[in-house]
C-alpha atoms as an extended CHARMM CRD file, in Angstrom:
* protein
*
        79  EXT
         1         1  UNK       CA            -82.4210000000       14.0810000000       23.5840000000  PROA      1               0.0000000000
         2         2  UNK       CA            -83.8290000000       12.7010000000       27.0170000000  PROA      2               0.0000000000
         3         3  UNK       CA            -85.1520000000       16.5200000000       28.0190000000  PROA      3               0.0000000000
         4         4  UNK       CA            -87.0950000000       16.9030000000       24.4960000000  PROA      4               0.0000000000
         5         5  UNK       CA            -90.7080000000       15.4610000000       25.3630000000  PROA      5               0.0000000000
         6         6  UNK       CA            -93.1950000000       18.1880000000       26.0820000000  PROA      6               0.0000000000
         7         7  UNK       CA            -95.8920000000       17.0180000000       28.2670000000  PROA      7               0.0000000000
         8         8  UNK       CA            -99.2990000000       16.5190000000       26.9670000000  PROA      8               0.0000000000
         9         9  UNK       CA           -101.6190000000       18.9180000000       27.5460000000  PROA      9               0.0000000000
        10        10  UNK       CA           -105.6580000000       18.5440000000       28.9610000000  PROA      10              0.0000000000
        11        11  UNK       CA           -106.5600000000       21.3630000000       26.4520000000  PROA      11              0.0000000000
        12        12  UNK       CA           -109.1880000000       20.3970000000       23.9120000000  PROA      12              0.0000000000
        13        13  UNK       CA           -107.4940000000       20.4770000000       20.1520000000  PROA      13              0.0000000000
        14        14  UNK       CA           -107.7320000000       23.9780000000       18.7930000000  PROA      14              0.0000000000
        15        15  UNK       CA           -109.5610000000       22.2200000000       15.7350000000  PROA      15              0.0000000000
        16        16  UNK       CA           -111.8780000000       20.9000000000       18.0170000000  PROA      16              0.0000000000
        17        17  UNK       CA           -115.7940000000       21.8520000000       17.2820000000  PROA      17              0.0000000000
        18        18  UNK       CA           -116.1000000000       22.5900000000       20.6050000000  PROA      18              0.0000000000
        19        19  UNK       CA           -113.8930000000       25.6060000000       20.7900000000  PROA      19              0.0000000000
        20        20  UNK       CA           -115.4830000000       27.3330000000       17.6990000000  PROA      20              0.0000000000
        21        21  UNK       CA           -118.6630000000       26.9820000000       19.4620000000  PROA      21              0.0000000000
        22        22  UNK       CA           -118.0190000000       28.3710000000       22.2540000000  PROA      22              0.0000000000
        23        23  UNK       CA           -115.6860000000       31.0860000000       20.8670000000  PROA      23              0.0000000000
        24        24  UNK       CA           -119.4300000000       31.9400000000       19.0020000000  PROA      24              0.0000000000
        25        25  UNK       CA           -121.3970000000       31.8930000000       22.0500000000  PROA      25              0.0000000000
        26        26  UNK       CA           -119.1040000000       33.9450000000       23.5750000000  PROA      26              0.0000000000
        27        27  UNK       CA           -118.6990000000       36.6530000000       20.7520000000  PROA      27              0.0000000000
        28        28  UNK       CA           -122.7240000000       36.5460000000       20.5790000000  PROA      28              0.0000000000
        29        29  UNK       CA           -122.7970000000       37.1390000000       24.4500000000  PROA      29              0.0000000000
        30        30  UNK       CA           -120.3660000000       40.1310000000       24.0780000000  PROA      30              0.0000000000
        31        31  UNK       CA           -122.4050000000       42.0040000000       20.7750000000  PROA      31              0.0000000000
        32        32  UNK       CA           -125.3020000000       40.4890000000       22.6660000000  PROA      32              0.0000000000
        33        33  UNK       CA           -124.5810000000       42.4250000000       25.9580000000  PROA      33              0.0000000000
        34        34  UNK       CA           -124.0280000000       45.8400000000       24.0290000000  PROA      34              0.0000000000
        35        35  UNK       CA           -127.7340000000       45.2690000000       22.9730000000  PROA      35              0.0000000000
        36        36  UNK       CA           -129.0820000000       44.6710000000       26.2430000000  PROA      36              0.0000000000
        37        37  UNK       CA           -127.1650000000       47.8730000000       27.9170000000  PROA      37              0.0000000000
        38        38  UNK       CA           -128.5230000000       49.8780000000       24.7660000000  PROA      38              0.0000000000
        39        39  UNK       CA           -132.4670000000       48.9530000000       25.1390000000  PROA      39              0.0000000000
        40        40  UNK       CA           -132.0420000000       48.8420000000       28.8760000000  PROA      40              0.0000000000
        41        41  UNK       CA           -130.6200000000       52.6280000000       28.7750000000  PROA      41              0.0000000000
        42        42  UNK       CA           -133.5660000000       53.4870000000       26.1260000000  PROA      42              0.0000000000
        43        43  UNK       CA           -136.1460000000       52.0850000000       27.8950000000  PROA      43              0.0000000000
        44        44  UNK       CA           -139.0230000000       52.8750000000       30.5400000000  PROA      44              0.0000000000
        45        45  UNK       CA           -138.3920000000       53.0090000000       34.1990000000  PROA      45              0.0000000000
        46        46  UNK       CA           -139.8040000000       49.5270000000       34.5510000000  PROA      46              0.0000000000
        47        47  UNK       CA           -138.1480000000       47.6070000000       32.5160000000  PROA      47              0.0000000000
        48        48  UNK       CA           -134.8300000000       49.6630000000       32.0350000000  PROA      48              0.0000000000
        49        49  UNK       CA           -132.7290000000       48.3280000000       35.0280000000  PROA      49              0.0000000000
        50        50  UNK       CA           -133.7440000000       44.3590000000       34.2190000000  PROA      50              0.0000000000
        51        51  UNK       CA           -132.0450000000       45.2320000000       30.9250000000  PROA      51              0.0000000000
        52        52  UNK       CA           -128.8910000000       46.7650000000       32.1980000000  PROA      52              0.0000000000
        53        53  UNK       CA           -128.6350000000       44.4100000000       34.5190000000  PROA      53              0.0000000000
        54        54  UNK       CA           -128.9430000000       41.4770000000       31.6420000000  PROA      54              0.0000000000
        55        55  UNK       CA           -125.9030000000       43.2380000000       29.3220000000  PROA      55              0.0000000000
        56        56  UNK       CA           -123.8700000000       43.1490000000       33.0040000000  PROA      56              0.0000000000
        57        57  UNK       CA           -124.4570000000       39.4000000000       33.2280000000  PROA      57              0.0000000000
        58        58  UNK       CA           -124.3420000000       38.9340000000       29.6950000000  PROA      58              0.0000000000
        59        59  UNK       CA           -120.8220000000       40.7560000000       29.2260000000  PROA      59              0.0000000000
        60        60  UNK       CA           -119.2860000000       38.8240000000       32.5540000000  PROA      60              0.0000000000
        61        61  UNK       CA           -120.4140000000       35.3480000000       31.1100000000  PROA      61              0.0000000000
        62        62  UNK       CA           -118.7350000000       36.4120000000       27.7550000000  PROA      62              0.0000000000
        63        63  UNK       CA           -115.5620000000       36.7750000000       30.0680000000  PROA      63              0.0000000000
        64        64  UNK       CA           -115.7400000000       34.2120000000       32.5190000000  PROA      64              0.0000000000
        65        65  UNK       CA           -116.7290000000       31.2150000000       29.8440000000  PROA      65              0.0000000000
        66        66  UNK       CA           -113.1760000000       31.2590000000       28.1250000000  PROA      66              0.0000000000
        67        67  UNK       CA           -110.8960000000       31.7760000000       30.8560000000  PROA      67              0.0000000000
        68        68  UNK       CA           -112.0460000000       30.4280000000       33.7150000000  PROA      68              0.0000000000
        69        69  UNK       CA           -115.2980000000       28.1200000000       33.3400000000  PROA      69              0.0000000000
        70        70  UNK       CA           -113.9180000000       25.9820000000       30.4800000000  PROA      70              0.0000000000
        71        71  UNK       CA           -110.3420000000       25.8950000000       31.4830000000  PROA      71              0.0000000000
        72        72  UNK       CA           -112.1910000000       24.6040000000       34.9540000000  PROA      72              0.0000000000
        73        73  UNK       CA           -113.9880000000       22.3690000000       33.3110000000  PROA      73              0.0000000000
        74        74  UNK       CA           -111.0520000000       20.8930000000       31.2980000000  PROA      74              0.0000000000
        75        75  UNK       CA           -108.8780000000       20.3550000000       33.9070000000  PROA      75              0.0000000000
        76        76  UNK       CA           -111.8220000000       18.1850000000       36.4170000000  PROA      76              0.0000000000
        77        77  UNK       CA           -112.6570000000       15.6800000000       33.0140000000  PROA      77              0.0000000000
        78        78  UNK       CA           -108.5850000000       15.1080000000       32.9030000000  PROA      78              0.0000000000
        79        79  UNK       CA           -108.2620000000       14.0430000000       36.6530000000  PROA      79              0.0000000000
């Protein structure tokens, strides 16, 4: 039929070594950030809120890289 052709899409292939790798960075960002909020709780008064504040960036990176830096990213290289 005439209505039958799905449009192509800019995604990268799901297969594509690109995606595992970031899918790993972005899983070690997330256990990383855990760390970082741990030590920064456990630690002096000095060096505590660097810490905390490093698992805050850390955790919103492992967010923002998969849904909205990549997808950005993606969709600029197809224009």
């Amino acid at each position: 039929m005439a209505h039958d052709h799905i449009p192509d899409t800019p995604d990268a292939a799901p297969e594509a070594p690109s995606r595992a790798a970031t899918g790993v960075l972005c899983l070690l960002l997330f256990v990383g950030s855990f760390a970082l909020l741990t030590l920064g709780f456990d630690a002096g008064a000095s060096a505590g809120p660097w810490l905390v504040t490093a698992g805050i960036l850390a955790f919103g990176l492992a967010f923002a890289i998969p849904t909205t830096i990549l997808p950005a990213i993606e969709e600029r290289s197809a224009r």
